[in-house]
C-alpha cells in the first residue's frame, strides 16, 4: 500500500506530512466543530461492492469470505434471505438490475434510471425537505469502479423520480474538490469586482428561482431538474462568496490518479489489467476522503462504490491479510485467457458449491477487507460524536451488492441471495447478528424507512406493507 | 338568408315540435346553404376536442351560468343583475342591461389562445332586435370599451368580431364583419374561427360567410380579461336577446366541424363533455395502454409470429383470433370461453414465468368480455420497451456539443477546447448521450458555466457585439438600457424577454453604474449572466396546459428546429420567421427546414447521430489483446471512426441515397493504414474513397471496423448479433437468459465460433432467444475482432458467411449465402428502414420513444419514405410531425421531490 490514510485530526492540525492535503477553508472547520458539539444528525449512506457473494459462502458466517467484517460484527446487522421480488422477473439482469434493486427495491427504468428512489434519498427528503444546511454537499456519490456500460452498475443513490441523485466522483481528487473545493471568482480580493460578480450571480439565481416557482411554465420533471440546478448554484454561491478565508498552511490537492478513468476504464466490456496495490491505493484514498467528508459534516447522504456490478478487471498481486499471504491474484493467467474471459468476473460464473472456489473466495475476501476499511474509518476515535457513539453507529449505512450467484441458473436463488447489511442508525436497528429475515426486500426497506422517520415508501403506491419488526431494535 | 333564419327557428323549437321539424327543413333548406340535416339532429354529437369553455344555459334559475366544458378550471359566469334575465326552457333571455361575467381572468382561454395562436367563438343566440349597435357585446373577453382580446358583437344587422393580434389594435380593430342582414331577431348559429396562420372565417348557420386574413399572433392577449356575455366590462355596451349556447375552442374548427355543431343544434351537449385526451374509445385505450404491453411483455416471447408455440400467434389480430392448435384463444365478448383467459386465470401461462397478477388477470378478462378490441396490425414489443417515466417531459439541457455550437453561433467565439476540458462529459443513456432525463447537473457544471462565461466574454469584442443591438452606449436603465437588454436577450436567449427578465438583467447595469463602471463593463457582465441563465443552458419551453398536446410556441419551435437540424440555436432568419408568425404556417416551416438542410451544420449534426448510434467514441477506449493484435493503435481507431463518418456523408449527403443504403453501399473511405488493415490496396495520403464493387465481402456499415469491433477481440457472435437485433432491426430479447453459463466459449481446432453459436442455438434452454440474434452475425464471421478479413481463423477452422435473418415480427427466417446478401437483405428491409426512423427520431427529440409516440412515428416513417427515405426527408418529416410541432402539457404543479 503506497499511502497513509487521511484522518480528520491530521487535517484539522493542518499538517502537511500526509500524502494528500486539503486547502481547507476556515469556515468549513468551524462548521465541523460546531456540528460535532451538537446533536447527532440523521445520515444515510450506501456502500456497494460489485459481483456480490454467493449465498452458500454467506452462510459460512465470518469464517471465510466475511472474515474482514468480523471486527465490526457488533455494529452490523447482516440480513440473509431478503427477496428482491421486484427484480424477480424472467430475463432480468442480475448484475445491473439486481444492483439497482438493492435498497431501491426496483429494477431500472431506462438505462440510467432506477425504478424508484434509494433509501438514502428518501430519508434525505424526509429530514431535509428544504435542503441541507448551507455549504453542505446534498448528496455525495463516489466510487472506484471500471465497468460502466450502464449507470446502475455504479451509481447507488437515486432521486425520488429515479434519476441519479448526483454526479459520481470517480477520482479521489474530484471527490475532494466536490467536498472541499474552493471556487475562485475572477476579481480575487478586489471588493468592487466581487460585488459586481455577485450581482451577476444574483441575477442568474433569480432566473432559476422563477423557473422553480409557482409561475414556472415547466412541468414537474423539468421543474425538479431546474430546482436541482438551483441547489447547485447555491452551493457554488456559498463556496465562491461565503467562504473566503483560506486556512493557513493549507496543503495541496490529492495527487492525480494513475489508474484508468472514464471511457478508458471500460474498453468495450473487455476489462482492464490492474494490480491489487493500484486498486487498493485508489480505493482507500477515495474511502478516506469520503469518510473525512462525513466526519467533517460536509455530507450526510450518498453512496460509495467499490467495483461496479458485473465488474471486469484482471487483477494481479499478492493478497495478504493479517500478515498472512492468502492468495496470489493473477486472473488472466489462472484462467489462461485474455480480454473479458480473463477477468475476475469469470470466477463467479465458475462458482460451484462442490468445489473450493479459491479464487472467488479470495476476491470476495479482499472486497470485504476494503469495505471494512471504509467502515472502520467511521468507527475510529475521530468519529466519536456527542452521544459517545461513533458515526458508524449513529448513521444508517447500508451495504449492498448484486446477485452474487454467478451460476445465473436460478433467478429466485440469485435475487434472494443478494448480500444485505445495515448499521444501527443510532439504535434504531438490531446489530451484532446474522439474521435470516425471510421477507421481501420492499418490506425490509420500508420498515427501515419507518424507523428512520420517513413517510414516503418504496415500491408500488397501493402495495400493502408488511412490517419486518425483527430487524428493529 | 330568409331560408337560413327560418331553418334556425326550426331548430330552436325542435324539441317541442319534432313532428313538424322535417317539414320545415324540406320547405326551406332545399337547394340553399344548409348541409343535410337529418331527423336525428338532437342526437348528433358536438365537437368536443380542444373545447375550452361551454355554456348551455339549462340551469333554469339562479345567478350562475355554469361552464359545462368539463375543462378545468371551471369558468362559471355570474349574472350581475338576476332580475335583468329570465331563464327559459334551456335558454337565458337577457331583457335589460346586465353583465354576465367570470369572477376572474379567463386564464384557460387566454393561455390556450396564446399558445395555439387560434380560437373559435361559437354562439347560438337570438337577438332581441336588429337595431342594437356599439357593437353590442354578445360574447367578450375584454377589460373595457377599447381593450379586448376578442368580442363577438352585433352591429345592427350584422355580426362583428374584433380580435386582438400583434397586427390589430388593442381594441381588436380592424374587425371582421359578417354580411349585412346576418343578424336578425331569430335563433342563429354564429361561429368565428381564426387559425394560427391568420385565416379568419365567420359562419352563419353552418355556412361559411366571410373569409379574410387577420394577421399577427395572439401572443399579446391581455392576461387579466374576464369572459363576459351581454355587455362590456364597463357595462355600457349591452346586448339584449336570448342565449342558447356559447362555446370557445382553442383552435379553429374546420368547415365540417362547424357544420357538425350546427347540426347538433342549439340545445346539444347538456351533459359535460369529456376532455380531448379521452377522445379515443375506452376499449381502444384499454388495448393500447394495458393489453398490448402485457401481451408484448408476458406472452410474445413464446407466441409471436416466429415462435408461435402451440400454433398460437398473439402478435397479430387475425392470427390471435384464429387461435392455436387447441382451439380459440380469444372469443370476443366471452372470456369464459377463451383459452387465453383459462390459461392465465389458472396460472398455466405464462409457462415459465411469474403468474400474472390479479390486476393483470382482471384486465385480460375485462378486455375479452368487452369484445377484445384490437387496434394495431402487429404488436411490436419494441414499442413497449420504454413504458416508465423515461418518456416524461424533461427539460433539455444543452449537451456539450450543443453548448459549444450555441456559443459559436450566438457570440462568434470558439469555446470547444475549453468547454470539452471544463464541462463534465455527457453519459450515454438508452443509446444516446442527449437523453434528457439523464442530462442532470452537478456543482462542476455550475462552476464550468460560470468560468466559461468569463472566458467567452474575455475573448469577445464586447462593444462591437453590443452595437448589433443598440447604437446607444448609455448605462441608464431609464433610457436605452432596457431596450438593449431586451434586444440582446432576444438573441442570446433565443426568444423575446418579458418585463420580469428585462428588469432582472437591467439590474446588473444599475449595479455597474453605481459602482462607477462603464458601459462595456455592464455589457460584459450582462452577457456573462445571460450565458449562465436557464434560458441559455436549457431549452426552456412552456409545458403547462390541460394535459393534452398543445402546439409549441413560435420561438420554441424555432429552437426545436435548429437544435434538431443543427445542434445549434436559431439563426437570424429563423428568429425573424418566429417574429413574423411565419412558423405557424406549415409550408413556411417546411421551407425553413429545406433551407436549414443546406447548411453544413446539418451534416455535422447528422454525423453526431451516426457517432452516437454506433457508439463510435468506444473506439478510442479499446484495448485489444496486444499479442493478438499488435498493429492496433489509437491512429487505427481514429481511422475507423473517420471511415464511418466519411462513408455516411458520402451516401447520405453527397449521393442523397436512402438511409437504408448505408447497409450495402459499395463504397468506403480509408487511410492507407486502414486500407492495409482491410486488405485493400492503399492509396493517397489521407482518407481516400474506395469503390468496393469488386470487393463483395465489404460494403456497408456492418463491414466497417467501427462496427465490427463491437464484438470484442473474438468478434463475439452474441454481441454482434445483439447489436444487429437491437440497433438495426429494433428487436427485443430478454437478457440474460436463466439457466445458462454466459462465459464465452473460446474457439479451438475443429470448433469455430460459428459452430459454438450453432450449439447454443440447438440447446433447448438457449435456442429460443439465440436463434433470434446470433444468425444475424453469421455473415460477419470472416471479420475478426478488429474487422480484418480472413477465411480461416487462428486455429485453421474454415469461416463461413452464410446464415439467416429473422426480422422481428415476421414468421419465417430468410436465408442468405454471403455477407453481401445479408447486407442487401438489411438494406431492403422495411424493418431496417423503420429502425432508422425510430433511431433518428429518438435522437431528434432527445428521449426514448414510448408506445404513445408510436402512431406519430408511424406517420413520420410514411412521410419520410414517401420522400425517398433519405436523411433529409426523414428530418423534414420529424420536424413537421406532432412530436416536434406539439408538446405534451401538464395540468397541475406537483410538489418537487428529488
Coordinates of N, CA and C in Angstrom, one line a residue, chain A residues 67-143:
Chain A
X67 N -14.9 -12.8 6.8 CA -14.0 -12.6 7.9 C -13.6 -11.1 8.2
X68 N -13.3 -10.3 7.2 CA -12.9 -9.0 7.5 C -14.0 -8.1 8.2
X69 N -15.2 -8.6 8.1 CA -16.3 -7.8 8.7 C -16.4 -8.2 10.2
X70 N -15.8 -9.3 10.6 CA -16.0 -9.8 11.9 C -15.7 -8.7 13.0
X71 N -14.6 -8.0 12.8 CA -14.3 -7.0 13.8 C -15.3 -5.9 14.0
X72 N -16.2 -5.9 13.0 CA -17.3 -4.9 13.1 C -18.7 -5.5 13.3
X73 N -18.6 -6.8 13.6 CA -19.9 -7.6 13.7 C -20.9 -7.0 14.7
X74 N -20.4 -6.5 15.8 CA -21.3 -5.9 16.8 C -22.1 -4.7 16.3
X75 N -21.5 -4.2 15.2 CA -22.1 -2.9 14.7 C -22.9 -3.1 13.4
X76 N -23.0 -4.3 13.1 CA -23.7 -4.6 11.8 C -24.9 -5.6 12.0
X77 N -25.9 -5.5 11.2 CA -26.9 -6.5 11.1 C -26.8 -7.1 9.7
X78 N -26.4 -8.3 9.6 CA -26.2 -8.9 8.3 C -27.5 -9.7 8.1
X79 N -28.2 -9.3 7.0 CA -29.5 -9.9 6.7 C -29.4 -10.9 5.5
X80 N -29.9 -12.1 5.8 CA -30.0 -13.1 4.7 C -31.4 -13.3 4.3
X81 N -31.5 -13.9 3.1 CA -32.9 -14.3 2.7 C -33.8 -13.0 2.6
X82 N -33.3 -12.0 2.0 CA -34.1 -10.8 1.6 C -34.4 -11.0 0.2
X83 N -35.7 -11.1 -0.1 CA -36.1 -11.5 -1.5 C -36.4 -10.2 -2.3
X84 N -35.6 -10.0 -3.4 CA -35.9 -8.9 -4.2 C -36.9 -9.2 -5.3
X85 N -38.1 -9.4 -4.8 CA -39.1 -9.9 -5.7 C -39.4 -9.0 -6.8
X86 N -39.2 -7.7 -6.7 CA -39.5 -6.7 -7.7 C -38.5 -6.9 -8.9
X87 N -37.4 -7.5 -8.6 CA -36.4 -7.7 -9.7 C -36.5 -9.2 -10.1
X88 N -37.4 -9.9 -9.6 CA -37.5 -11.3 -9.8 C -38.4 -11.6 -11.0
X89 N -38.0 -11.1 -12.1 CA -38.7 -11.3 -13.4 C -37.8 -12.1 -14.3
X90 N -38.5 -12.8 -15.2 CA -37.7 -13.6 -16.1 C -36.9 -12.7 -17.0
X91 N -35.6 -13.0 -17.2 CA -34.8 -12.3 -18.1 C -34.2 -11.1 -17.5
X92 N -34.4 -10.9 -16.2 CA -33.8 -9.7 -15.5 C -32.3 -9.9 -15.5
X93 N -31.5 -8.9 -15.6 CA -30.1 -9.0 -15.5 C -29.7 -8.8 -14.0
X94 N -29.1 -9.9 -13.5 CA -28.8 -9.9 -12.1 C -27.8 -8.9 -11.7
X95 N -26.9 -8.5 -12.7 CA -25.9 -7.5 -12.4 C -26.4 -6.1 -12.2
X96 N -26.9 -5.6 -13.3 CA -27.3 -4.2 -13.1 C -28.7 -4.0 -12.6
X97 N -29.6 -4.9 -13.0 CA -30.9 -4.8 -12.4 C -30.9 -5.2 -10.9
X98 N -30.2 -6.2 -10.6 CA -30.1 -6.6 -9.2 C -29.4 -5.5 -8.4
X99 N -28.4 -4.9 -9.0 CA -27.6 -3.9 -8.3 C -28.5 -2.6 -8.0
X100 N -29.3 -2.3 -9.0 CA -30.2 -1.1 -8.9 C -31.3 -1.4 -7.9
X101 N -31.6 -2.7 -7.8 CA -32.7 -3.1 -6.9 C -32.4 -3.1 -5.4
X102 N -31.1 -3.3 -5.1 CA -30.7 -3.4 -3.7 C -30.9 -2.1 -3.0
X103 N -31.7 -2.0 -2.1 CA -32.0 -0.8 -1.3 C -32.7 0.3 -2.2
X104 N -33.2 -0.1 -3.4 CA -34.1 0.7 -4.0 C -35.4 -0.1 -4.3
X105 N -35.2 -1.4 -4.3 CA -36.2 -2.4 -4.5 C -36.9 -2.3 -5.8
X106 N -36.4 -1.7 -6.8 CA -37.0 -1.6 -8.1 C -35.9 -1.8 -9.2
X107 N -36.2 -2.6 -10.2 CA -35.2 -2.7 -11.3 C -35.2 -1.3 -12.0
X108 N -34.2 -1.1 -12.9 CA -34.1 0.1 -13.6 C -35.2 0.4 -14.5
X109 N -35.4 1.7 -14.7 CA -36.4 2.1 -15.7 C -35.7 3.0 -16.7
X110 N -35.2 2.4 -17.7 CA -34.3 3.1 -18.6 C -32.8 2.8 -18.2
X111 N -31.9 3.0 -19.1 CA -30.5 2.6 -18.8 C -29.9 3.4 -17.7
X112 N -30.4 4.6 -17.5 CA -29.7 5.5 -16.5 C -30.7 5.9 -15.4
X113 N -31.7 5.1 -15.2 CA -32.7 5.5 -14.1 C -33.0 4.2 -13.3
X114 N -33.2 4.4 -12.1 CA -33.7 3.4 -11.2 C -35.2 3.4 -11.3
X115 N -35.8 2.3 -10.9 CA -37.3 2.2 -10.9 C -37.9 3.1 -9.8
X116 N -37.1 3.5 -8.9 CA -37.5 4.3 -7.7 C -36.4 4.9 -7.0
X117 N -36.6 5.6 -5.9 CA -35.6 6.3 -5.2 C -34.8 5.3 -4.3
X118 N -33.6 5.7 -3.9 CA -32.8 4.9 -3.0 C -33.2 5.3 -1.6
X119 N -32.9 4.4 -0.6 CA -33.3 4.7 0.8 C -32.6 6.0 1.3
X120 N -31.4 6.2 0.9 CA -30.7 7.4 1.5 C -31.4 8.7 1.0
X121 N -31.9 8.7 -0.2 CA -32.6 9.9 -0.7 C -34.0 10.1 -0.1
X122 N -34.7 9.0 0.2 CA -36.0 9.1 0.8 C -35.8 9.7 2.2
X123 N -34.8 9.3 2.9 CA -34.5 9.8 4.2 C -34.1 11.2 4.1
X124 N -33.3 11.5 3.1 CA -32.9 12.9 3.0 C -34.1 13.8 2.7
X125 N -35.0 13.4 1.9 CA -36.2 14.1 1.6 C -37.0 14.3 2.9
X126 N -37.1 13.3 3.7 CA -37.9 13.3 4.9 C -37.3 14.3 5.9
X127 N -36.0 14.3 6.1 CA -35.4 15.1 7.1 C -35.0 16.5 6.7
X128 N -34.7 16.6 5.4 CA -34.3 17.9 4.9 C -35.1 18.3 3.6
X129 N -36.4 18.4 3.8 CA -37.2 18.7 2.6 C -36.8 20.0 1.9
X130 N -36.3 20.9 2.6 CA -35.9 22.2 2.0 C -34.4 22.3 1.8
X131 N -33.7 21.2 1.8 CA -32.3 21.2 1.5 C -31.5 21.1 2.8
X132 N -30.2 20.7 2.6 CA -29.3 20.6 3.7 C -28.7 22.0 4.1
X133 N -28.2 22.0 5.3 CA -27.6 23.3 5.7 C -26.6 23.9 4.7
X134 N -26.5 25.2 4.6 CA -25.7 25.8 3.6 C -24.3 25.3 3.6
X135 N -23.7 25.1 2.4 CA -22.4 24.7 2.3 C -22.2 23.2 2.3
X136 N -23.2 22.5 2.7 CA -23.0 21.0 2.7 C -23.3 20.4 1.3
X137 N -22.7 19.3 1.0 CA -22.9 18.7 -0.2 C -24.2 17.9 -0.1
X138 N -25.2 18.1 -0.8 CA -26.5 17.5 -0.6 C -26.4 15.9 -0.7
X139 N -25.8 15.5 -1.7 CA -25.6 14.0 -1.9 C -24.2 13.8 -2.5
X140 N -23.4 12.9 -1.9 CA -22.1 12.7 -2.4 C -22.0 11.2 -2.9
X141 N -21.7 11.1 -4.2 CA -21.6 9.8 -4.8 C -20.2 9.6 -5.3
X142 N -19.5 8.6 -4.8 CA -18.1 8.4 -5.2 C -17.9 6.9 -5.5
X143 N -16.8 6.6 -6.0 CA -16.5 5.2 -6.2 C -15.3 4.9 -7.0

